[in-house]
């Protein structure tokens, strides 16, 4: 077997290759050995975008293909900028390097249970508790100075304008119901004034979702125990980071919505905030309402985008 990492012209070809770990795991282990790391108990993480291997109980190796170098820049820059500045543990960079044009990071493995494994079974009061902590964590991250993360491209105004231009085509392609598409032009007109384009930017993680945080239980109470995966960080308007927990976790339940927003620093949401969040939800770089809104039967419970924003951010 070649111990050289190949070149891929597109993400689809890379994903197919990544899905067969025997093709790349020996190279990953060789990288780990080059840093004096014990490779006797590797664990391949099948989810995610890059090549990710657990090395024992304390370390993780992430290898980024050249076509996703921007994710390496984002991850490395974020871990360096946030180090020591949060109350919540994040991975520490243990080693870094490059093999055949593929940059990589060796990071410390955090303790805790993956949020996606725990979240569905939590009692409602515990879900509200965790969502409040997520709101607080988003606000804490956004208080950290941007540093070199301010240089990540595209800048917020260019990113938003690009998303607006492609919004209708994207959601038509993804099968959003016509009754919601009908209100899209009006929402985008509102978005141009509701979404600040030149306000001081903050660090945006982009995906505060159960797959990207850890939970731990103490005396019967569940709490956030760690935050990881910073490959999609950008700088921009603060409300953007409310979208992940709003869509994937709040489920349109008033108690959850209130906990998230109060933790973040917002009081009772007014129409303008809901309208702005609805616009941002449609403009998010990974937006796909049919897959992401975790309210059962929501397509039948709202007749247009205004009704949908009231459903998602219910009071």
PDB file of C-alpha atoms in Angstrom:
ATOM      1  CA  UNK A   1       0.000   0.000   0.000  1.00  0.00           C
ATOM      2  CA  UNK A   2       1.167   3.506  -0.827  1.00  0.00           C
ATOM      3  CA  UNK A   3       1.897   5.609   2.266  1.00  0.00           C
ATOM      4  CA  UNK A   4       1.220   8.783   0.303  1.00  0.00           C
ATOM      5  CA  UNK A   5      -2.017  10.718   0.674  1.00  0.00           C
ATOM      6  CA  UNK A   6      -3.639  11.165  -2.758  1.00  0.00           C
ATOM      7  CA  UNK A   7      -4.980  14.256  -4.491  1.00  0.00           C
ATOM      8  CA  UNK A   8      -8.739  14.671  -4.961  1.00  0.00           C
ATOM      9  CA  UNK A   9     -10.306  17.092  -7.399  1.00  0.00           C
ATOM     10  CA  UNK A  10     -13.710  17.153  -5.706  1.00  0.00           C
ATOM     11  CA  UNK A  11     -15.381  16.448  -2.383  1.00  0.00           C
ATOM     12  CA  UNK A  12     -17.513  13.568  -3.668  1.00  0.00           C
ATOM     13  CA  UNK A  13     -14.459  11.524  -4.663  1.00  0.00           C
ATOM     14  CA  UNK A  14     -12.795  12.315  -1.349  1.00  0.00           C
ATOM     15  CA  UNK A  15     -15.866  11.224   0.647  1.00  0.00           C
ATOM     16  CA  UNK A  16     -15.963   7.886  -1.174  1.00  0.00           C
ATOM     17  CA  UNK A  17     -12.280   7.303  -0.371  1.00  0.00           C
ATOM     18  CA  UNK A  18     -12.700   8.410   3.249  1.00  0.00           C
ATOM     19  CA  UNK A  19     -15.558   5.924   3.724  1.00  0.00           C
ATOM     20  CA  UNK A  20     -13.044   3.068   3.318  1.00  0.00           C
ATOM     21  CA  UNK A  21     -10.681   3.505   6.311  1.00  0.00           C
ATOM     22  CA  UNK A  22      -8.261   0.713   5.347  1.00  0.00           C
ATOM     23  CA  UNK A  23      -7.157   2.989   2.495  1.00  0.00           C
ATOM     24  CA  UNK A  24      -5.987   5.759   4.813  1.00  0.00           C
ATOM     25  CA  UNK A  25      -5.776   4.499   8.404  1.00  0.00           C
ATOM     26  CA  UNK A  26      -2.199   3.187   8.007  1.00  0.00           C
ATOM     27  CA  UNK A  27      -1.095   6.647   6.881  1.00  0.00           C
ATOM     28  CA  UNK A  28      -2.878   8.261   9.842  1.00  0.00           C
ATOM     29  CA  UNK A  29      -1.157   5.882  12.237  1.00  0.00           C
ATOM     30  CA  UNK A  30       2.193   6.609  10.601  1.00  0.00           C
ATOM     31  CA  UNK A  31       1.604  10.326  11.204  1.00  0.00           C
ATOM     32  CA  UNK A  32       0.786   9.621  14.845  1.00  0.00           C
ATOM     33  CA  UNK A  33       3.900   7.476  15.290  1.00  0.00           C
ATOM     34  CA  UNK A  34       6.014  10.297  13.854  1.00  0.00           C
ATOM     35  CA  UNK A  35       4.977  12.349  16.916  1.00  0.00           C
ATOM     36  CA  UNK A  36       5.741   9.507  19.327  1.00  0.00           C
ATOM     37  CA  UNK A  37       2.068   8.735  19.916  1.00  0.00           C
ATOM     38  CA  UNK A  38       0.892   5.252  20.922  1.00  0.00           C
ATOM     39  CA  UNK A  39      -1.251   3.827  18.101  1.00  0.00           C
ATOM     40  CA  UNK A  40      -2.197   0.518  19.731  1.00  0.00           C
ATOM     41  CA  UNK A  41      -5.876   1.409  20.165  1.00  0.00           C
ATOM     42  CA  UNK A  42      -7.070   3.515  17.194  1.00  0.00           C
ATOM     43  CA  UNK A  43     -10.742   4.331  16.685  1.00  0.00           C
ATOM     44  CA  UNK A  44     -12.004   5.694  13.367  1.00  0.00           C
ATOM     45  CA  UNK A  45     -14.831   8.242  13.611  1.00  0.00           C
ATOM     46  CA  UNK A  46     -17.127   7.528  10.677  1.00  0.00           C
ATOM     47  CA  UNK A  47     -19.061  10.802  10.894  1.00  0.00           C
ATOM     48  CA  UNK A  48     -17.644  14.223  10.129  1.00  0.00           C
ATOM     49  CA  UNK A  49     -16.016  15.791   7.119  1.00  0.00           C
ATOM     50  CA  UNK A  50     -12.320  15.005   7.470  1.00  0.00           C
ATOM     51  CA  UNK A  51     -10.206  11.986   8.461  1.00  0.00           C
ATOM     52  CA  UNK A  52     -10.599  11.620  12.230  1.00  0.00           C
ATOM     53  CA  UNK A  53      -8.999   8.940  14.405  1.00  0.00           C
ATOM     54  CA  UNK A  54      -9.121   8.517  18.150  1.00  0.00           C
ATOM     55  CA  UNK A  55      -5.730   7.487  19.560  1.00  0.00           C
ATOM     56  CA  UNK A  56      -6.369   5.852  22.891  1.00  0.00           C
ATOM     57  CA  UNK A  57      -8.454   7.745  25.419  1.00  0.00           C
ATOM     58  CA  UNK A  58      -6.572  11.034  25.358  1.00  0.00           C
ATOM     59  CA  UNK A  59      -5.850  12.132  21.765  1.00  0.00           C
ATOM     60  CA  UNK A  60      -7.568  12.648  18.418  1.00  0.00           C
ATOM     61  CA  UNK A  61      -5.897  13.083  15.024  1.00  0.00           C
ATOM     62  CA  UNK A  62      -7.713  15.184  12.410  1.00  0.00           C
ATOM     63  CA  UNK A  63      -6.355  15.184   8.854  1.00  0.00           C
ATOM     64  CA  UNK A  64      -7.733  17.733   6.367  1.00  0.00           C
ATOM     65  CA  UNK A  65      -7.644  17.191   2.596  1.00  0.00           C
ATOM     66  CA  UNK A  66      -6.170  20.118   0.622  1.00  0.00           C
ATOM     67  CA  UNK A  67      -9.590  20.977  -0.828  1.00  0.00           C
ATOM     68  CA  UNK A  68     -10.803  21.556   2.767  1.00  0.00           C
ATOM     69  CA  UNK A  69      -7.727  23.475   3.935  1.00  0.00           C
ATOM     70  CA  UNK A  70     -10.016  26.347   4.949  1.00  0.00           C
ATOM     71  CA  UNK A  71     -11.451  24.083   7.648  1.00  0.00           C
ATOM     72  CA  UNK A  72      -7.960  23.450   9.000  1.00  0.00           C
ATOM     73  CA  UNK A  73      -7.275  27.189   9.104  1.00  0.00           C
ATOM     74  CA  UNK A  74     -10.586  27.765  10.884  1.00  0.00           C
ATOM     75  CA  UNK A  75     -10.111  24.921  13.378  1.00  0.00           C
ATOM     76  CA  UNK A  76      -6.508  25.754  14.226  1.00  0.00           C
ATOM     77  CA  UNK A  77      -7.170  29.492  14.486  1.00  0.00           C
ATOM     78  CA  UNK A  78     -10.241  28.982  16.664  1.00  0.00           C
ATOM     79  CA  UNK A  79      -8.559  26.590  19.091  1.00  0.00           C
ATOM     80  CA  UNK A  80      -5.646  28.996  19.467  1.00  0.00           C
ATOM     81  CA  UNK A  81      -7.836  32.079  19.874  1.00  0.00           C
ATOM     82  CA  UNK A  82     -10.273  30.496  22.349  1.00  0.00           C
ATOM     83  CA  UNK A  83      -7.658  28.675  24.439  1.00  0.00           C
ATOM     84  CA  UNK A  84      -7.936  29.695  28.092  1.00  0.00           C
ATOM     85  CA  UNK A  85     -10.740  32.158  27.387  1.00  0.00           C
ATOM     86  CA  UNK A  86     -13.829  30.006  28.039  1.00  0.00           C
ATOM     87  CA  UNK A  87     -15.326  28.365  31.119  1.00  0.00           C
ATOM     88  CA  UNK A  88     -16.057  25.328  28.943  1.00  0.00           C
ATOM     89  CA  UNK A  89     -13.302  22.885  27.919  1.00  0.00           C
ATOM     90  CA  UNK A  90     -12.246  22.858  24.265  1.00  0.00           C
ATOM     91  CA  UNK A  91      -9.566  20.655  22.690  1.00  0.00           C
ATOM     92  CA  UNK A  92      -5.935  21.638  23.178  1.00  0.00           C
ATOM     93  CA  UNK A  93      -3.595  21.408  20.198  1.00  0.00           C
ATOM     94  CA  UNK A  94      -0.934  18.810  21.060  1.00  0.00           C
ATOM     95  CA  UNK A  95       0.830  18.649  17.692  1.00  0.00           C
ATOM     96  CA  UNK A  96       0.366  19.776  14.109  1.00  0.00           C
ATOM     97  CA  UNK A  97       1.963  19.307  10.742  1.00  0.00           C
ATOM     98  CA  UNK A  98       1.424  18.450   7.094  1.00  0.00           C
ATOM     99  CA  UNK A  99       1.736  15.238   5.049  1.00  0.00           C
ATOM    100  CA  UNK A 100       1.640  15.325   1.227  1.00  0.00           C
ATOM    101  CA  UNK A 101      -0.098  18.713   1.318  1.00  0.00           C
ATOM    102  CA  UNK A 102      -2.695  17.519   3.853  1.00  0.00           C
ATOM    103  CA  UNK A 103      -2.532  19.583   7.083  1.00  0.00           C
ATOM    104  CA  UNK A 104      -3.350  17.849  10.345  1.00  0.00           C
ATOM    105  CA  UNK A 105      -3.905  18.487  14.045  1.00  0.00           C
ATOM    106  CA  UNK A 106      -3.418  16.227  17.045  1.00  0.00           C
ATOM    107  CA  UNK A 107      -5.771  17.486  19.747  1.00  0.00           C
ATOM    108  CA  UNK A 108      -6.608  16.468  23.298  1.00  0.00           C
ATOM    109  CA  UNK A 109      -9.723  14.348  23.698  1.00  0.00           C
ATOM    110  CA  UNK A 110     -12.359  15.842  25.978  1.00  0.00           C
ATOM    111  CA  UNK A 111     -14.221  13.957  28.698  1.00  0.00           C
ATOM    112  CA  UNK A 112     -17.984  13.579  28.537  1.00  0.00           C
ATOM    113  CA  UNK A 113     -20.785  11.933  26.557  1.00  0.00           C
ATOM    114  CA  UNK A 114     -21.596  13.010  23.026  1.00  0.00           C
ATOM    115  CA  UNK A 115     -24.584  15.343  23.036  1.00  0.00           C
ATOM    116  CA  UNK A 116     -26.360  13.523  20.228  1.00  0.00           C
ATOM    117  CA  UNK A 117     -26.349  10.316  22.306  1.00  0.00           C
ATOM    118  CA  UNK A 118     -27.744  11.941  25.442  1.00  0.00           C
ATOM    119  CA  UNK A 119     -30.026  14.737  24.255  1.00  0.00           C
ATOM    120  CA  UNK A 120     -33.040  12.685  23.062  1.00  0.00           C
ATOM    121  CA  UNK A 121     -33.508  11.000  26.455  1.00  0.00           C
ATOM    122  CA  UNK A 122     -33.099  14.071  28.682  1.00  0.00           C
ATOM    123  CA  UNK A 123     -36.144  15.179  30.711  1.00  0.00           C
ATOM    124  CA  UNK A 124     -37.652  18.456  29.563  1.00  0.00           C
ATOM    125  CA  UNK A 125     -36.303  20.440  32.512  1.00  0.00           C
ATOM    126  CA  UNK A 126     -32.793  19.189  31.744  1.00  0.00           C
ATOM    127  CA  UNK A 127     -33.156  20.139  28.080  1.00  0.00           C
ATOM    128  CA  UNK A 128     -34.086  23.662  29.131  1.00  0.00           C
ATOM    129  CA  UNK A 129     -31.088  23.730  31.466  1.00  0.00           C
ATOM    130  CA  UNK A 130     -28.683  22.655  28.714  1.00  0.00           C
ATOM    131  CA  UNK A 131     -30.152  25.120  26.214  1.00  0.00           C
ATOM    132  CA  UNK A 132     -29.645  27.962  28.687  1.00  0.00           C
ATOM    133  CA  UNK A 133     -26.012  26.885  29.010  1.00  0.00           C
ATOM    134  CA  UNK A 134     -25.677  26.787  25.231  1.00  0.00           C
ATOM    135  CA  UNK A 135     -26.995  30.343  25.026  1.00  0.00           C
ATOM    136  CA  UNK A 136     -24.502  31.403  27.698  1.00  0.00           C
ATOM    137  CA  UNK A 137     -21.675  29.611  25.882  1.00  0.00           C
ATOM    138  CA  UNK A 138     -22.488  31.286  22.553  1.00  0.00           C
ATOM    139  CA  UNK A 139     -22.375  34.664  24.285  1.00  0.00           C
ATOM    140  CA  UNK A 140     -19.075  33.791  25.999  1.00  0.00           C
ATOM    141  CA  UNK A 141     -17.444  32.739  22.722  1.00  0.00           C
ATOM    142  CA  UNK A 142     -18.625  35.954  21.110  1.00  0.00           C
ATOM    143  CA  UNK A 143     -16.968  38.037  23.817  1.00  0.00           C
ATOM    144  CA  UNK A 144     -13.558  36.637  22.844  1.00  0.00           C
ATOM    145  CA  UNK A 145     -11.605  38.977  20.531  1.00  0.00           C
ATOM    146  CA  UNK A 146     -11.507  37.847  16.900  1.00  0.00           C
ATOM    147  CA  UNK A 147      -7.755  38.003  16.461  1.00  0.00           C
ATOM    148  CA  UNK A 148      -6.687  36.383  13.185  1.00  0.00           C
ATOM    149  CA  UNK A 149     -10.187  34.900  12.772  1.00  0.00           C
ATOM    150  CA  UNK A 150     -11.192  38.331  11.466  1.00  0.00           C
ATOM    151  CA  UNK A 151      -9.287  37.460   8.286  1.00  0.00           C
ATOM    152  CA  UNK A 152     -11.384  34.392   7.406  1.00  0.00           C
ATOM    153  CA  UNK A 153     -13.017  34.721   3.997  1.00  0.00           C
ATOM    154  CA  UNK A 154     -15.606  35.424   2.856  1.00  0.00           C
ATOM    155  CA  UNK A 155     -16.319  38.412   5.064  1.00  0.00           C
ATOM    156  CA  UNK A 156     -19.797  38.644   6.563  1.00  0.00           C
ATOM    157  CA  UNK A 157     -21.321  41.132   4.103  1.00  0.00           C
ATOM    158  CA  UNK A 158     -20.038  39.217   1.059  1.00  0.00           C
ATOM    159  CA  UNK A 159     -21.170  35.900   2.554  1.00  0.00           C
ATOM    160  CA  UNK A 160     -24.673  37.193   3.251  1.00  0.00           C
ATOM    161  CA  UNK A 161     -25.091  38.726  -0.213  1.00  0.00           C
ATOM    162  CA  UNK A 162     -23.996  35.481  -1.845  1.00  0.00           C
ATOM    163  CA  UNK A 163     -26.442  33.516   0.321  1.00  0.00           C
ATOM    164  CA  UNK A 164     -29.260  35.912  -0.560  1.00  0.00           C
ATOM    165  CA  UNK A 165     -28.595  35.582  -4.287  1.00  0.00           C
ATOM    166  CA  UNK A 166     -28.691  31.791  -4.145  1.00  0.00           C
ATOM    167  CA  UNK A 167     -31.430  31.400  -1.530  1.00  0.00           C
ATOM    168  CA  UNK A 168     -34.446  30.760  -3.773  1.00  0.00           C
ATOM    169  CA  UNK A 169     -32.604  28.305  -6.019  1.00  0.00           C
ATOM    170  CA  UNK A 170     -31.217  26.449  -3.009  1.00  0.00           C
ATOM    171  CA  UNK A 171     -34.545  25.926  -1.275  1.00  0.00           C
ATOM    172  CA  UNK A 172     -36.378  25.143  -4.492  1.00  0.00           C
ATOM    173  CA  UNK A 173     -33.785  22.445  -5.185  1.00  0.00           C
ATOM    174  CA  UNK A 174     -34.132  21.099  -1.631  1.00  0.00           C
ATOM    175  CA  UNK A 175     -37.900  20.779  -1.983  1.00  0.00           C
ATOM    176  CA  UNK A 176     -39.196  23.499   0.327  1.00  0.00           C
ATOM    177  CA  UNK A 177     -42.986  23.645  -0.018  1.00  0.00           C
ATOM    178  CA  UNK A 178     -44.357  26.308  -2.432  1.00  0.00           C
ATOM    179  CA  UNK A 179     -46.336  27.996   0.366  1.00  0.00           C
ATOM    180  CA  UNK A 180     -43.044  28.867   2.052  1.00  0.00           C
ATOM    181  CA  UNK A 181     -41.235  29.744  -1.177  1.00  0.00           C
ATOM    182  CA  UNK A 182     -43.985  32.284  -1.905  1.00  0.00           C
ATOM    183  CA  UNK A 183     -42.895  34.422   1.035  1.00  0.00           C
ATOM    184  CA  UNK A 184     -39.194  34.194   0.307  1.00  0.00           C
ATOM    185  CA  UNK A 185     -38.813  37.390  -1.718  1.00  0.00           C
ATOM    186  CA  UNK A 186     -40.497  39.457   0.982  1.00  0.00           C
ATOM    187  CA  UNK A 187     -38.362  37.887   3.672  1.00  0.00           C
ATOM    188  CA  UNK A 188     -35.179  38.576   1.723  1.00  0.00           C
ATOM    189  CA  UNK A 189     -36.203  42.221   1.281  1.00  0.00           C
ATOM    190  CA  UNK A 190     -36.661  42.447   5.051  1.00  0.00           C
ATOM    191  CA  UNK A 191     -33.379  40.634   5.616  1.00  0.00           C
ATOM    192  CA  UNK A 192     -31.438  43.361   3.830  1.00  0.00           C
ATOM    193  CA  UNK A 193     -32.364  45.747   6.643  1.00  0.00           C
ATOM    194  CA  UNK A 194     -32.874  43.334   9.553  1.00  0.00           C
ATOM    195  CA  UNK A 195     -29.466  41.631   9.281  1.00  0.00           C
ATOM    196  CA  UNK A 196     -26.599  44.010  10.130  1.00  0.00           C
ATOM    197  CA  UNK A 197     -23.939  43.871   7.420  1.00  0.00           C
ATOM    198  CA  UNK A 198     -21.342  46.209   8.906  1.00  0.00           C
ATOM    199  CA  UNK A 199     -21.805  45.797  12.672  1.00  0.00           C
ATOM    200  CA  UNK A 200     -18.696  44.740  14.641  1.00  0.00           C
ATOM    201  CA  UNK A 201     -18.303  41.015  13.858  1.00  0.00           C
ATOM    202  CA  UNK A 202     -17.943  38.273  16.474  1.00  0.00           C
ATOM    203  CA  UNK A 203     -16.729  34.668  16.403  1.00  0.00           C
ATOM    204  CA  UNK A 204     -19.393  32.420  14.891  1.00  0.00           C
ATOM    205  CA  UNK A 205     -19.014  28.673  15.395  1.00  0.00           C
ATOM    206  CA  UNK A 206     -21.865  27.997  12.965  1.00  0.00           C
ATOM    207  CA  UNK A 207     -22.994  24.658  14.403  1.00  0.00           C
ATOM    208  CA  UNK A 208     -23.987  24.528  18.080  1.00  0.00           C
ATOM    209  CA  UNK A 209     -25.662  21.155  17.612  1.00  0.00           C
ATOM    210  CA  UNK A 210     -25.636  17.956  19.735  1.00  0.00           C
ATOM    211  CA  UNK A 211     -23.014  16.301  17.488  1.00  0.00           C
ATOM    212  CA  UNK A 212     -20.517  19.025  18.418  1.00  0.00           C
ATOM    213  CA  UNK A 213     -20.672  19.160  22.208  1.00  0.00           C
ATOM    214  CA  UNK A 214     -20.266  16.858  25.196  1.00  0.00           C
ATOM    215  CA  UNK A 215     -22.492  16.503  28.244  1.00  0.00           C
ATOM    216  CA  UNK A 216     -21.853  15.251  31.773  1.00  0.00           C
ATOM    217  CA  UNK A 217     -24.184  14.492  34.683  1.00  0.00           C
ATOM    218  CA  UNK A 218     -23.500  15.592  38.267  1.00  0.00           C
ATOM    219  CA  UNK A 219     -25.995  14.990  41.086  1.00  0.00           C
ATOM    220  CA  UNK A 220     -28.755  14.363  38.577  1.00  0.00           C
ATOM    221  CA  UNK A 221     -28.164  17.549  36.551  1.00  0.00           C
ATOM    222  CA  UNK A 222     -26.821  17.456  33.011  1.00  0.00           C
ATOM    223  CA  UNK A 223     -24.432  20.187  31.901  1.00  0.00           C
ATOM    224  CA  UNK A 224     -22.277  21.089  28.944  1.00  0.00           C
ATOM    225  CA  UNK A 225     -18.880  19.444  29.421  1.00  0.00           C
ATOM    226  CA  UNK A 226     -17.036  20.380  26.238  1.00  0.00           C
ATOM    227  CA  UNK A 227     -17.240  21.984  22.824  1.00  0.00           C
ATOM    228  CA  UNK A 228     -15.441  20.814  19.695  1.00  0.00           C
ATOM    229  CA  UNK A 229     -15.402  21.003  15.862  1.00  0.00           C
ATOM    230  CA  UNK A 230     -14.429  24.512  14.792  1.00  0.00           C
ATOM    231  CA  UNK A 231     -14.004  23.851  11.068  1.00  0.00           C
ATOM    232  CA  UNK A 232     -16.805  26.189   9.974  1.00  0.00           C
ATOM    233  CA  UNK A 233     -15.966  29.223  12.094  1.00  0.00           C
ATOM    234  CA  UNK A 234     -16.431  32.637  10.525  1.00  0.00           C
ATOM    235  CA  UNK A 235     -16.801  36.217  11.732  1.00  0.00           C
ATOM    236  CA  UNK A 236     -20.190  37.933  11.523  1.00  0.00           C
ATOM    237  CA  UNK A 237     -23.463  38.932  13.159  1.00  0.00           C
ATOM    238  CA  UNK A 238     -24.080  37.342  16.542  1.00  0.00           C
ATOM    239  CA  UNK A 239     -27.611  35.960  15.981  1.00  0.00           C
ATOM    240  CA  UNK A 240     -26.331  33.490  13.353  1.00  0.00           C
ATOM    241  CA  UNK A 241     -25.198  31.084  16.072  1.00  0.00           C
ATOM    242  CA  UNK A 242     -28.684  30.804  17.564  1.00  0.00           C
ATOM    243  CA  UNK A 243     -29.860  28.882  14.501  1.00  0.00           C
ATOM    244  CA  UNK A 244     -28.387  25.448  15.253  1.00  0.00           C
ATOM    245  CA  UNK A 245     -29.933  25.036  18.704  1.00  0.00           C
ATOM    246  CA  UNK A 246     -33.155  26.716  17.542  1.00  0.00           C
ATOM    247  CA  UNK A 247     -33.660  24.291  14.669  1.00  0.00           C
ATOM    248  CA  UNK A 248     -32.180  21.080  16.069  1.00  0.00           C
ATOM    249  CA  UNK A 249     -33.008  21.329  19.765  1.00  0.00           C
ATOM    250  CA  UNK A 250     -35.683  23.846  20.764  1.00  0.00           C
ATOM    251  CA  UNK A 251     -38.469  21.992  18.896  1.00  0.00           C
ATOM    252  CA  UNK A 252     -40.713  25.063  19.081  1.00  0.00           C
ATOM    253  CA  UNK A 253     -41.262  24.538  22.818  1.00  0.00           C
ATOM    254  CA  UNK A 254     -41.617  27.871  24.622  1.00  0.00           C
ATOM    255  CA  UNK A 255     -39.588  26.790  27.662  1.00  0.00           C
ATOM    256  CA  UNK A 256     -36.667  25.682  25.531  1.00  0.00           C
ATOM    257  CA  UNK A 257     -36.812  28.762  23.303  1.00  0.00           C
ATOM    258  CA  UNK A 258     -36.922  31.042  26.349  1.00  0.00           C
ATOM    259  CA  UNK A 259     -33.991  29.249  28.014  1.00  0.00           C
ATOM    260  CA  UNK A 260     -31.791  29.503  24.911  1.00  0.00           C
ATOM    261  CA  UNK A 261     -32.532  33.163  24.264  1.00  0.00           C
ATOM    262  CA  UNK A 262     -32.256  34.221  27.912  1.00  0.00           C
ATOM    263  CA  UNK A 263     -28.952  32.400  28.231  1.00  0.00           C
ATOM    264  CA  UNK A 264     -27.754  34.308  25.183  1.00  0.00           C
ATOM    265  CA  UNK A 265     -28.930  37.605  26.637  1.00  0.00           C
ATOM    266  CA  UNK A 266     -32.240  38.228  24.886  1.00  0.00           C
ATOM    267  CA  UNK A 267     -35.521  38.783  26.639  1.00  0.00           C
ATOM    268  CA  UNK A 268     -38.882  37.855  25.114  1.00  0.00           C
ATOM    269  CA  UNK A 269     -38.367  37.704  21.319  1.00  0.00           C
ATOM    270  CA  UNK A 270     -40.188  40.387  19.361  1.00  0.00           C
ATOM    271  CA  UNK A 271     -41.363  40.171  15.744  1.00  0.00           C
ATOM    272  CA  UNK A 272     -38.181  41.749  14.376  1.00  0.00           C
ATOM    273  CA  UNK A 273     -35.937  39.199  16.124  1.00  0.00           C
ATOM    274  CA  UNK A 274     -38.044  36.266  14.931  1.00  0.00           C
ATOM    275  CA  UNK A 275     -38.087  37.682  11.415  1.00  0.00           C
ATOM    276  CA  UNK A 276     -34.302  38.114  11.457  1.00  0.00           C
ATOM    277  CA  UNK A 277     -33.765  34.593  12.792  1.00  0.00           C
ATOM    278  CA  UNK A 278     -36.109  33.169  10.144  1.00  0.00           C
ATOM    279  CA  UNK A 279     -34.148  34.950   7.430  1.00  0.00           C
ATOM    280  CA  UNK A 280     -30.830  33.741   8.839  1.00  0.00           C
ATOM    281  CA  UNK A 281     -32.173  30.191   9.086  1.00  0.00           C
ATOM    282  CA  UNK A 282     -32.878  30.244   5.362  1.00  0.00           C
ATOM    283  CA  UNK A 283     -29.505  31.853   4.625  1.00  0.00           C
ATOM    284  CA  UNK A 284     -27.330  29.589   6.779  1.00  0.00           C
ATOM    285  CA  UNK A 285     -24.573  27.918   4.775  1.00  0.00           C
ATOM    286  CA  UNK A 286     -26.028  24.475   5.562  1.00  0.00           C
ATOM    287  CA  UNK A 287     -29.696  25.494   5.443  1.00  0.00           C
ATOM    288  CA  UNK A 288     -32.206  22.735   4.654  1.00  0.00           C
ATOM    289  CA  UNK A 289     -35.448  23.324   6.523  1.00  0.00           C
ATOM    290  CA  UNK A 290     -36.951  19.951   5.582  1.00  0.00           C
ATOM    291  CA  UNK A 291     -34.060  18.155   7.291  1.00  0.00           C
ATOM    292  CA  UNK A 292     -33.220  20.541  10.115  1.00  0.00           C
ATOM    293  CA  UNK A 293     -36.398  21.768  11.821  1.00  0.00           C
ATOM    294  CA  UNK A 294     -37.073  19.241  14.577  1.00  0.00           C
ATOM    295  CA  UNK A 295     -40.783  19.965  15.024  1.00  0.00           C
ATOM    296  CA  UNK A 296     -42.860  16.963  13.988  1.00  0.00           C
ATOM    297  CA  UNK A 297     -45.277  17.836  11.188  1.00  0.00           C
ATOM    298  CA  UNK A 298     -44.174  21.468  11.043  1.00  0.00           C
ATOM    299  CA  UNK A 299     -44.918  21.681   7.314  1.00  0.00           C
ATOM    300  CA  UNK A 300     -48.611  21.212   8.116  1.00  0.00           C
ATOM    301  CA  UNK A 301     -48.635  23.458  11.174  1.00  0.00           C
ATOM    302  CA  UNK A 302     -47.613  26.678   9.381  1.00  0.00           C
ATOM    303  CA  UNK A 303     -49.107  28.217   6.240  1.00  0.00           C
ATOM    304  CA  UNK A 304     -46.288  30.659   5.467  1.00  0.00           C
ATOM    305  CA  UNK A 305     -42.898  31.862   6.683  1.00  0.00           C
ATOM    306  CA  UNK A 306     -44.410  34.271   9.217  1.00  0.00           C
ATOM    307  CA  UNK A 307     -46.391  31.452  10.818  1.00  0.00           C
ATOM    308  CA  UNK A 308     -43.282  29.273  10.677  1.00  0.00           C
ATOM    309  CA  UNK A 309     -41.164  31.785  12.600  1.00  0.00           C
ATOM    310  CA  UNK A 310     -43.864  31.918  15.272  1.00  0.00           C
ATOM    311  CA  UNK A 311     -43.807  28.113  15.428  1.00  0.00           C
ATOM    312  CA  UNK A 312     -40.018  27.755  15.690  1.00  0.00           C
ATOM    313  CA  UNK A 313     -39.554  30.581  18.225  1.00  0.00           C
ATOM    314  CA  UNK A 314     -42.778  30.020  20.146  1.00  0.00           C
ATOM    315  CA  UNK A 315     -43.326  32.071  23.307  1.00  0.00           C
TER     316      UNK A 315
END
